[in-house]
Amino acid sequence: MSTHLITGKAGYEHVKASDHGALHAAIMGGGEFVLEGGEQFACQVISNNKVRIFDGEALMQGRHIRIDRNTYEETTHDNGVQGYKRIDLIVLTYEKNAETNVESAKVEVIKGVPDASHPIVPEYTTGDILNSGALKNQMPLYQIPFNGLSIGEPVQLFSTVPTALRSVGARAARWGWEVLYLQADHRGF
């Protein structure tokens, strides 16, 4: 049977991650973006080979990926090479184990290739999680440029989607409407 109730009791474990992913994609779209929450994956260079990515919420083709509030992930980059430039990518990586169907996500670095003058942004994996059941997909967060031994200013590659209330308010303002609403507290009230 292809029709089933997701948010009701069925007497057995029937709600799958793919159900939640499909719902998120139906509400927000099947793209890849950062939500307004926490530090929104803010980036800080710690040293010439360490970068810190702060907490945030992302939707990757319906899959909700998070770095917990008030925490961060650190990425380690190979040292730059004198006389060469390089561009590394920091990405969110989604993977699904084909045998167990266990899904996971992590922040990782894709190292670029050094070049004397024109470094090339490294390639990353794109897969269709929603429609094709891709086992891997990567969402670029930042380019990290290196010039010789020095690390440069990170370049943000993602877009941020406003909350539903902020989005409705912005649309109403464009139409000249006034929207009155109360901000919900952490319990949803």
mmCIF file with all atom_site columns, C-alpha atoms in Angstrom:
data_model
loop_
_atom_site.group_PDB
_atom_site.id
_atom_site.type_symbol
_atom_site.label_atom_id
_atom_site.label_alt_id
_atom_site.label_comp_id
_atom_site.label_asym_id
_atom_site.label_entity_id
_atom_site.label_seq_id
_atom_site.pdbx_PDB_ins_code
_atom_site.Cartn_x
_atom_site.Cartn_y
_atom_site.Cartn_z
_atom_site.occupancy
_atom_site.B_iso_or_equiv
_atom_site.pdbx_formal_charge
_atom_site.auth_seq_id
_atom_site.auth_comp_id
_atom_site.auth_asym_id
_atom_site.auth_atom_id
_atom_site.pdbx_PDB_model_num
ATOM 1   C CA . MET A 1 1   ? 0.000  0.000  0.000   1.00 0.00 ? 1   MET A CA 1
ATOM 2   C CA . SER A 1 2   ? 1.489  3.353  -0.983  1.00 0.00 ? 2   SER A CA 1
ATOM 3   C CA . THR A 1 3   ? -0.810 5.620  1.091   1.00 0.00 ? 3   THR A CA 1
ATOM 4   C CA . HIS A 1 4   ? -0.076 5.769  4.791   1.00 0.00 ? 4   HIS A CA 1
ATOM 5   C CA . LEU A 1 5   ? -0.613 8.075  7.755   1.00 0.00 ? 5   LEU A CA 1
ATOM 6   C CA . ILE A 1 6   ? 2.674  9.471  9.004   1.00 0.00 ? 6   ILE A CA 1
ATOM 7   C CA . THR A 1 7   ? 1.634  11.463 12.092  1.00 0.00 ? 7   THR A CA 1
ATOM 8   C CA . GLY A 1 8   ? -0.729 8.899  13.576  1.00 0.00 ? 8   GLY A CA 1
ATOM 9   C CA . LYS A 1 9   ? -0.289 5.799  15.721  1.00 0.00 ? 9   LYS A CA 1
ATOM 10  C CA . ALA A 1 10  ? 0.037  2.648  13.645  1.00 0.00 ? 10  ALA A CA 1
ATOM 11  C CA . GLY A 1 11  ? 0.980  0.099  16.293  1.00 0.00 ? 11  GLY A CA 1
ATOM 12  C CA . TYR A 1 12  ? 4.499  -0.293 14.903  1.00 0.00 ? 12  TYR A CA 1
ATOM 13  C CA . GLU A 1 13  ? 7.464  1.941  14.071  1.00 0.00 ? 13  GLU A CA 1
ATOM 14  C CA . HIS A 1 14  ? 6.446  3.371  10.726  1.00 0.00 ? 14  HIS A CA 1
ATOM 15  C CA . VAL A 1 15  ? 7.771  6.943  10.593  1.00 0.00 ? 15  VAL A CA 1
ATOM 16  C CA . LYS A 1 16  ? 10.977 7.032  8.545   1.00 0.00 ? 16  LYS A CA 1
ATOM 17  C CA . ALA A 1 17  ? 13.618 9.707  8.033   1.00 0.00 ? 17  ALA A CA 1
ATOM 18  C CA . SER A 1 18  ? 12.513 9.863  4.402   1.00 0.00 ? 18  SER A CA 1
ATOM 19  C CA . ASP A 1 19  ? 9.016  10.843 5.610   1.00 0.00 ? 19  ASP A CA 1
ATOM 20  C CA . HIS A 1 20  ? 10.416 13.799 7.541   1.00 0.00 ? 20  HIS A CA 1
ATOM 21  C CA . GLY A 1 21  ? 12.719 14.720 4.673   1.00 0.00 ? 21  GLY A CA 1
ATOM 22  C CA . ALA A 1 22  ? 9.819  14.735 2.219   1.00 0.00 ? 22  ALA A CA 1
ATOM 23  C CA . LEU A 1 23  ? 7.750  16.924 4.561   1.00 0.00 ? 23  LEU A CA 1
ATOM 24  C CA . HIS A 1 24  ? 10.585 19.438 5.053   1.00 0.00 ? 24  HIS A CA 1
ATOM 25  C CA . ALA A 1 25  ? 11.175 19.580 1.297   1.00 0.00 ? 25  ALA A CA 1
ATOM 26  C CA . ALA A 1 26  ? 7.455  20.058 0.610   1.00 0.00 ? 26  ALA A CA 1
ATOM 27  C CA . ILE A 1 27  ? 7.297  22.984 3.055   1.00 0.00 ? 27  ILE A CA 1
ATOM 28  C CA . MET A 1 28  ? 10.663 24.654 2.376   1.00 0.00 ? 28  MET A CA 1
ATOM 29  C CA . GLY A 1 29  ? 11.640 23.367 -1.060  1.00 0.00 ? 29  GLY A CA 1
ATOM 30  C CA . GLY A 1 30  ? 14.081 20.674 -2.056  1.00 0.00 ? 30  GLY A CA 1
ATOM 31  C CA . GLY A 1 31  ? 17.152 22.926 -2.116  1.00 0.00 ? 31  GLY A CA 1
ATOM 32  C CA . GLU A 1 32  ? 20.056 23.324 0.260   1.00 0.00 ? 32  GLU A CA 1
ATOM 33  C CA . PHE A 1 33  ? 20.179 26.268 2.630   1.00 0.00 ? 33  PHE A CA 1
ATOM 34  C CA . VAL A 1 34  ? 20.835 27.450 6.154   1.00 0.00 ? 34  VAL A CA 1
ATOM 35  C CA . LEU A 1 35  ? 17.918 28.347 8.416   1.00 0.00 ? 35  LEU A CA 1
ATOM 36  C CA . GLU A 1 36  ? 17.742 31.293 10.806  1.00 0.00 ? 36  GLU A CA 1
ATOM 37  C CA . GLY A 1 37  ? 18.840 29.605 13.985  1.00 0.00 ? 37  GLY A CA 1
ATOM 38  C CA . GLY A 1 38  ? 21.831 29.833 16.254  1.00 0.00 ? 38  GLY A CA 1
ATOM 39  C CA . GLU A 1 39  ? 24.985 31.284 14.725  1.00 0.00 ? 39  GLU A CA 1
ATOM 40  C CA . GLN A 1 40  ? 23.938 30.168 11.218  1.00 0.00 ? 40  GLN A CA 1
ATOM 41  C CA . PHE A 1 41  ? 27.235 28.316 10.673  1.00 0.00 ? 41  PHE A CA 1
ATOM 42  C CA . ALA A 1 42  ? 29.336 31.443 11.227  1.00 0.00 ? 42  ALA A CA 1
ATOM 43  C CA . CYS A 1 43  ? 32.992 30.881 10.383  1.00 0.00 ? 43  CYS A CA 1
ATOM 44  C CA . GLN A 1 44  ? 36.105 31.964 12.307  1.00 0.00 ? 44  GLN A CA 1
ATOM 45  C CA . VAL A 1 45  ? 39.726 31.446 11.322  1.00 0.00 ? 45  VAL A CA 1
ATOM 46  C CA . ILE A 1 46  ? 41.572 30.134 14.396  1.00 0.00 ? 46  ILE A CA 1
ATOM 47  C CA . SER A 1 47  ? 45.054 29.686 12.908  1.00 0.00 ? 47  SER A CA 1
ATOM 48  C CA . ASN A 1 48  ? 46.750 29.152 9.537   1.00 0.00 ? 48  ASN A CA 1
ATOM 49  C CA . ASN A 1 49  ? 45.367 25.606 9.469   1.00 0.00 ? 49  ASN A CA 1
ATOM 50  C CA . LYS A 1 50  ? 42.257 25.633 11.699  1.00 0.00 ? 50  LYS A CA 1
ATOM 51  C CA . VAL A 1 51  ? 38.794 27.046 11.006  1.00 0.00 ? 51  VAL A CA 1
ATOM 52  C CA . ARG A 1 52  ? 35.827 26.956 13.371  1.00 0.00 ? 52  ARG A CA 1
ATOM 53  C CA . ILE A 1 53  ? 32.221 26.547 12.169  1.00 0.00 ? 53  ILE A CA 1
ATOM 54  C CA . PHE A 1 54  ? 29.680 27.598 14.787  1.00 0.00 ? 54  PHE A CA 1
ATOM 55  C CA . ASP A 1 55  ? 26.233 26.184 15.486  1.00 0.00 ? 55  ASP A CA 1
ATOM 56  C CA . GLY A 1 56  ? 23.409 26.307 12.982  1.00 0.00 ? 56  GLY A CA 1
ATOM 57  C CA . GLU A 1 57  ? 20.564 24.539 11.220  1.00 0.00 ? 57  GLU A CA 1
ATOM 58  C CA . ALA A 1 58  ? 20.565 23.457 7.570   1.00 0.00 ? 58  ALA A CA 1
ATOM 59  C CA . LEU A 1 59  ? 18.111 21.764 5.263   1.00 0.00 ? 59  LEU A CA 1
ATOM 60  C CA . MET A 1 60  ? 19.744 19.629 2.590   1.00 0.00 ? 60  MET A CA 1
ATOM 61  C CA . GLN A 1 61  ? 17.080 18.348 0.219   1.00 0.00 ? 61  GLN A CA 1
ATOM 62  C CA . GLY A 1 62  ? 14.713 17.970 3.155   1.00 0.00 ? 62  GLY A CA 1
ATOM 63  C CA . ARG A 1 63  ? 17.259 16.469 5.562   1.00 0.00 ? 63  ARG A CA 1
ATOM 64  C CA . HIS A 1 64  ? 17.687 18.572 8.710   1.00 0.00 ? 64  HIS A CA 1
ATOM 65  C CA . ILE A 1 65  ? 21.334 18.862 9.714   1.00 0.00 ? 65  ILE A CA 1
ATOM 66  C CA . ARG A 1 66  ? 22.467 20.702 12.803  1.00 0.00 ? 66  ARG A CA 1
ATOM 67  C CA . ILE A 1 67  ? 25.496 21.704 14.787  1.00 0.00 ? 67  ILE A CA 1
ATOM 68  C CA . ASP A 1 68  ? 24.106 21.869 18.334  1.00 0.00 ? 68  ASP A CA 1
ATOM 69  C CA . ARG A 1 69  ? 23.581 25.282 19.921  1.00 0.00 ? 69  ARG A CA 1
ATOM 70  C CA . ASN A 1 70  ? 26.575 26.796 21.710  1.00 0.00 ? 70  ASN A CA 1
ATOM 71  C CA . THR A 1 71  ? 28.958 24.279 20.113  1.00 0.00 ? 71  THR A CA 1
ATOM 72  C CA . TYR A 1 72  ? 31.143 24.253 17.018  1.00 0.00 ? 72  TYR A CA 1
ATOM 73  C CA . GLU A 1 73  ? 33.085 22.029 14.652  1.00 0.00 ? 73  GLU A CA 1
ATOM 74  C CA . GLU A 1 74  ? 36.732 22.656 13.819  1.00 0.00 ? 74  GLU A CA 1
ATOM 75  C CA . THR A 1 75  ? 38.244 21.838 10.456  1.00 0.00 ? 75  THR A CA 1
ATOM 76  C CA . THR A 1 76  ? 41.946 21.221 9.972   1.00 0.00 ? 76  THR A CA 1
ATOM 77  C CA . HIS A 1 77  ? 43.584 22.312 6.733   1.00 0.00 ? 77  HIS A CA 1
ATOM 78  C CA . ASP A 1 78  ? 46.984 21.360 5.362   1.00 0.00 ? 78  ASP A CA 1
ATOM 79  C CA . ASN A 1 79  ? 49.472 24.196 5.589   1.00 0.00 ? 79  ASN A CA 1
ATOM 80  C CA . GLY A 1 80  ? 49.806 26.466 2.587   1.00 0.00 ? 80  GLY A CA 1
ATOM 81  C CA . VAL A 1 81  ? 52.873 26.288 0.358   1.00 0.00 ? 81  VAL A CA 1
ATOM 82  C CA . GLN A 1 82  ? 55.163 29.289 -0.203  1.00 0.00 ? 82  GLN A CA 1
ATOM 83  C CA . GLY A 1 83  ? 54.629 30.735 -3.694  1.00 0.00 ? 83  GLY A CA 1
ATOM 84  C CA . TYR A 1 84  ? 51.363 28.858 -4.306  1.00 0.00 ? 84  TYR A CA 1
ATOM 85  C CA . LYS A 1 85  ? 47.679 29.596 -3.899  1.00 0.00 ? 85  LYS A CA 1
ATOM 86  C CA . ARG A 1 86  ? 44.977 27.091 -2.981  1.00 0.00 ? 86  ARG A CA 1
ATOM 87  C CA . ILE A 1 87  ? 41.256 27.012 -2.290  1.00 0.00 ? 87  ILE A CA 1
ATOM 88  C CA . ASP A 1 88  ? 39.801 24.472 0.142   1.00 0.00 ? 88  ASP A CA 1
ATOM 89  C CA . LEU A 1 89  ? 36.086 23.861 0.583   1.00 0.00 ? 89  LEU A CA 1
ATOM 90  C CA . ILE A 1 90  ? 34.320 23.323 3.887   1.00 0.00 ? 90  ILE A CA 1
ATOM 91  C CA . VAL A 1 91  ? 31.198 21.245 3.211   1.00 0.00 ? 91  VAL A CA 1
ATOM 92  C CA . LEU A 1 92  ? 28.338 19.562 5.012   1.00 0.00 ? 92  LEU A CA 1
ATOM 93  C CA . THR A 1 93  ? 28.418 15.943 3.894   1.00 0.00 ? 93  THR A CA 1
ATOM 94  C CA . TYR A 1 94  ? 25.367 13.674 3.944   1.00 0.00 ? 94  TYR A CA 1
ATOM 95  C CA . GLU A 1 95  ? 25.973 9.935  3.604   1.00 0.00 ? 95  GLU A CA 1
ATOM 96  C CA . LYS A 1 96  ? 23.719 6.881  3.678   1.00 0.00 ? 96  LYS A CA 1
ATOM 97  C CA . ASN A 1 97  ? 25.087 3.395  4.218   1.00 0.00 ? 97  ASN A CA 1
ATOM 98  C CA . ALA A 1 98  ? 23.688 1.221  1.408   1.00 0.00 ? 98  ALA A CA 1
ATOM 99  C CA . GLU A 1 99  ? 23.643 -1.917 3.580   1.00 0.00 ? 99  GLU A CA 1
ATOM 100 C CA . THR A 1 100 ? 22.182 -0.572 6.828   1.00 0.00 ? 100 THR A CA 1
ATOM 101 C CA . ASN A 1 101 ? 20.339 2.522  5.481   1.00 0.00 ? 101 ASN A CA 1
ATOM 102 C CA . VAL A 1 102 ? 21.865 4.501  8.366   1.00 0.00 ? 102 VAL A CA 1
ATOM 103 C CA . GLU A 1 103 ? 22.200 8.175  7.439   1.00 0.00 ? 103 GLU A CA 1
ATOM 104 C CA . SER A 1 104 ? 24.810 10.556 8.833   1.00 0.00 ? 104 SER A CA 1
ATOM 105 C CA . ALA A 1 105 ? 26.128 14.078 8.383   1.00 0.00 ? 105 ALA A CA 1
ATOM 106 C CA . LYS A 1 106 ? 29.435 15.754 9.128   1.00 0.00 ? 106 LYS A CA 1
ATOM 107 C CA . VAL A 1 107 ? 31.464 18.879 8.434   1.00 0.00 ? 107 VAL A CA 1
ATOM 108 C CA . GLU A 1 108 ? 34.567 18.162 6.388   1.00 0.00 ? 108 GLU A CA 1
ATOM 109 C CA . VAL A 1 109 ? 37.271 19.719 4.238   1.00 0.00 ? 109 VAL A CA 1
ATOM 110 C CA . ILE A 1 110 ? 37.866 19.086 0.557   1.00 0.00 ? 110 ILE A CA 1
ATOM 111 C CA . LYS A 1 111 ? 41.450 20.124 -0.127  1.00 0.00 ? 111 LYS A CA 1
ATOM 112 C CA . GLY A 1 112 ? 42.151 22.132 -3.250  1.00 0.00 ? 112 GLY A CA 1
ATOM 113 C CA . VAL A 1 113 ? 45.141 21.753 -5.566  1.00 0.00 ? 113 VAL A CA 1
ATOM 114 C CA . PRO A 1 114 ? 47.907 24.366 -5.146  1.00 0.00 ? 114 PRO A CA 1
ATOM 115 C CA . ASP A 1 115 ? 48.663 26.529 -8.190  1.00 0.00 ? 115 ASP A CA 1
ATOM 116 C CA . ALA A 1 116 ? 51.118 29.372 -8.651  1.00 0.00 ? 116 ALA A CA 1
ATOM 117 C CA . SER A 1 117 ? 48.481 31.852 -9.842  1.00 0.00 ? 117 SER A CA 1
ATOM 118 C CA . HIS A 1 118 ? 44.993 30.441 -10.523 1.00 0.00 ? 118 HIS A CA 1
ATOM 119 C CA . PRO A 1 119 ? 43.846 27.875 -7.953  1.00 0.00 ? 119 PRO A CA 1
ATOM 120 C CA . ILE A 1 120 ? 40.720 25.918 -8.848  1.00 0.00 ? 120 ILE A CA 1
ATOM 121 C CA . VAL A 1 121 ? 37.871 25.302 -6.435  1.00 0.00 ? 121 VAL A CA 1
ATOM 122 C CA . PRO A 1 122 ? 37.796 21.554 -5.715  1.00 0.00 ? 122 PRO A CA 1
ATOM 123 C CA . GLU A 1 123 ? 34.897 19.435 -6.924  1.00 0.00 ? 123 GLU A CA 1
ATOM 124 C CA . TYR A 1 124 ? 32.336 18.095 -4.481  1.00 0.00 ? 124 TYR A CA 1
ATOM 125 C CA . THR A 1 125 ? 29.677 15.384 -4.682  1.00 0.00 ? 125 THR A CA 1
ATOM 126 C CA . THR A 1 126 ? 26.131 16.250 -5.682  1.00 0.00 ? 126 THR A CA 1
ATOM 127 C CA . GLY A 1 127 ? 23.427 13.642 -5.336  1.00 0.00 ? 127 GLY A CA 1
ATOM 128 C CA . ASP A 1 128 ? 19.642 13.628 -5.419  1.00 0.00 ? 128 ASP A CA 1
ATOM 129 C CA . ILE A 1 129 ? 18.619 12.424 -1.945  1.00 0.00 ? 129 ILE A CA 1
ATOM 130 C CA . LEU A 1 130 ? 14.888 12.999 -2.420  1.00 0.00 ? 130 LEU A CA 1
ATOM 131 C CA . ASN A 1 131 ? 14.190 11.457 -5.819  1.00 0.00 ? 131 ASN A CA 1
ATOM 132 C CA . SER A 1 132 ? 17.055 9.071  -6.494  1.00 0.00 ? 132 SER A CA 1
ATOM 133 C CA . GLY A 1 133 ? 18.051 7.973  -3.001  1.00 0.00 ? 133 GLY A CA 1
ATOM 134 C CA . ALA A 1 134 ? 21.615 9.243  -3.417  1.00 0.00 ? 134 ALA A CA 1
ATOM 135 C CA . LEU A 1 135 ? 24.072 7.781  -0.931  1.00 0.00 ? 135 LEU A CA 1
ATOM 136 C CA . LYS A 1 136 ? 26.156 10.960 -0.736  1.00 0.00 ? 136 LYS A CA 1
ATOM 137 C CA . ASN A 1 137 ? 25.668 14.684 -1.180  1.00 0.00 ? 137 ASN A CA 1
ATOM 138 C CA . GLN A 1 138 ? 27.817 17.637 -0.161  1.00 0.00 ? 138 GLN A CA 1
ATOM 139 C CA . MET A 1 139 ? 26.654 21.180 0.528   1.00 0.00 ? 139 MET A CA 1
ATOM 140 C CA . PRO A 1 140 ? 29.431 23.791 0.258   1.00 0.00 ? 140 PRO A CA 1
ATOM 141 C CA . LEU A 1 141 ? 29.566 26.165 3.219   1.00 0.00 ? 141 LEU A CA 1
ATOM 142 C CA . TYR A 1 142 ? 32.796 28.127 2.673   1.00 0.00 ? 142 TYR A CA 1
ATOM 143 C CA . GLN A 1 143 ? 35.764 28.554 0.368   1.00 0.00 ? 143 GLN A CA 1
ATOM 144 C CA . ILE A 1 144 ? 38.973 28.896 2.365   1.00 0.00 ? 144 ILE A CA 1
ATOM 145 C CA . PRO A 1 145 ? 41.650 30.638 0.277   1.00 0.00 ? 145 PRO A CA 1
ATOM 146 C CA . PHE A 1 146 ? 45.360 30.197 0.905   1.00 0.00 ? 146 PHE A CA 1
ATOM 147 C CA . ASN A 1 147 ? 48.023 32.553 -0.407  1.00 0.00 ? 147 ASN A CA 1
ATOM 148 C CA . GLY A 1 148 ? 51.397 31.030 0.298   1.00 0.00 ? 148 GLY A CA 1
ATOM 149 C CA . LEU A 1 149 ? 51.528 30.096 3.967   1.00 0.00 ? 149 LEU A CA 1
ATOM 150 C CA . SER A 1 150 ? 48.691 32.449 4.925   1.00 0.00 ? 150 SER A CA 1
ATOM 151 C CA . ILE A 1 151 ? 45.033 31.574 5.204   1.00 0.00 ? 151 ILE A CA 1
ATOM 152 C CA . GLY A 1 152 ? 42.668 34.177 3.758   1.00 0.00 ? 152 GLY A CA 1
ATOM 153 C CA . GLU A 1 153 ? 39.187 35.423 4.597   1.00 0.00 ? 153 GLU A CA 1
ATOM 154 C CA . PRO A 1 154 ? 36.549 32.664 4.288   1.00 0.00 ? 154 PRO A CA 1
ATOM 155 C CA . VAL A 1 155 ? 33.990 33.115 1.485   1.00 0.00 ? 155 VAL A CA 1
ATOM 156 C CA . GLN A 1 156 ? 30.419 32.112 2.403   1.00 0.00 ? 156 GLN A CA 1
ATOM 157 C CA . LEU A 1 157 ? 28.746 29.926 -0.237  1.00 0.00 ? 157 LEU A CA 1
ATOM 158 C CA . PHE A 1 158 ? 25.309 29.220 1.264   1.00 0.00 ? 158 PHE A CA 1
ATOM 159 C CA . SER A 1 159 ? 22.110 31.227 1.392   1.00 0.00 ? 159 SER A CA 1
ATOM 160 C CA . THR A 1 160 ? 20.051 31.723 4.528   1.00 0.00 ? 160 THR A CA 1
ATOM 161 C CA . VAL A 1 161 ? 16.282 31.317 4.495   1.00 0.00 ? 161 VAL A CA 1
ATOM 162 C CA . PRO A 1 162 ? 14.241 33.487 6.872   1.00 0.00 ? 162 PRO A CA 1
ATOM 163 C CA . THR A 1 163 ? 11.773 32.014 9.331   1.00 0.00 ? 163 THR A CA 1
ATOM 164 C CA . ALA A 1 164 ? 8.212  31.624 8.085   1.00 0.00 ? 164 ALA A CA 1
ATOM 165 C CA . LEU A 1 165 ? 6.988  34.536 10.255  1.00 0.00 ? 165 LEU A CA 1
ATOM 166 C CA . ARG A 1 166 ? 9.721  36.865 9.005   1.00 0.00 ? 166 ARG A CA 1
ATOM 167 C CA . SER A 1 167 ? 9.018  35.825 5.421   1.00 0.00 ? 167 SER A CA 1
ATOM 168 C CA . VAL A 1 168 ? 5.264  36.480 5.760   1.00 0.00 ? 168 VAL A CA 1
ATOM 169 C CA . GLY A 1 169 ? 5.965  39.823 7.424   1.00 0.00 ? 169 GLY A CA 1
ATOM 170 C CA . ALA A 1 170 ? 8.341  40.874 4.637   1.00 0.00 ? 170 ALA A CA 1
ATOM 171 C CA . ARG A 1 171 ? 5.831  39.959 1.930   1.00 0.00 ? 171 ARG A CA 1
ATOM 172 C CA . ALA A 1 172 ? 3.028  41.775 3.721   1.00 0.00 ? 172 ALA A CA 1
ATOM 173 C CA . ALA A 1 173 ? 5.185  44.897 4.064   1.00 0.00 ? 173 ALA A CA 1
ATOM 174 C CA . ARG A 1 174 ? 5.855  44.870 0.302   1.00 0.00 ? 174 ARG A CA 1
ATOM 175 C CA . TRP A 1 175 ? 2.092  44.874 -0.239  1.00 0.00 ? 175 TRP A CA 1
ATOM 176 C CA . GLY A 1 176 ? 1.568  47.642 2.313   1.00 0.00 ? 176 GLY A CA 1
ATOM 177 C CA . TRP A 1 177 ? -0.117 45.377 4.863   1.00 0.00 ? 177 TRP A CA 1
ATOM 178 C CA . GLU A 1 178 ? 0.581  45.470 8.562   1.00 0.00 ? 178 GLU A CA 1
ATOM 179 C CA . VAL A 1 179 ? 1.136  42.098 10.218  1.00 0.00 ? 179 VAL A CA 1
ATOM 180 C CA . LEU A 1 180 ? 0.747  41.740 13.964  1.00 0.00 ? 180 LEU A CA 1
ATOM 181 C CA . TYR A 1 181 ? 2.023  38.584 15.629  1.00 0.00 ? 181 TYR A CA 1
ATOM 182 C CA . LEU A 1 182 ? 3.544  37.503 18.883  1.00 0.00 ? 182 LEU A CA 1
ATOM 183 C CA . GLN A 1 183 ? 6.943  35.871 19.018  1.00 0.00 ? 183 GLN A CA 1
ATOM 184 C CA . ALA A 1 184 ? 6.688  32.329 20.388  1.00 0.00 ? 184 ALA A CA 1
ATOM 185 C CA . ASP A 1 185 ? 8.942  31.434 23.301  1.00 0.00 ? 185 ASP A CA 1
ATOM 186 C CA . HIS A 1 186 ? 11.152 28.329 23.412  1.00 0.00 ? 186 HIS A CA 1
ATOM 187 C CA . ARG A 1 187 ? 8.134  26.123 24.286  1.00 0.00 ? 187 ARG A CA 1
ATOM 188 C CA . GLY A 1 188 ? 6.145  27.259 21.257  1.00 0.00 ? 188 GLY A CA 1
ATOM 189 C CA . PHE A 1 189 ? 3.714  29.441 23.242  1.00 0.00 ? 189 PHE A CA 1
#
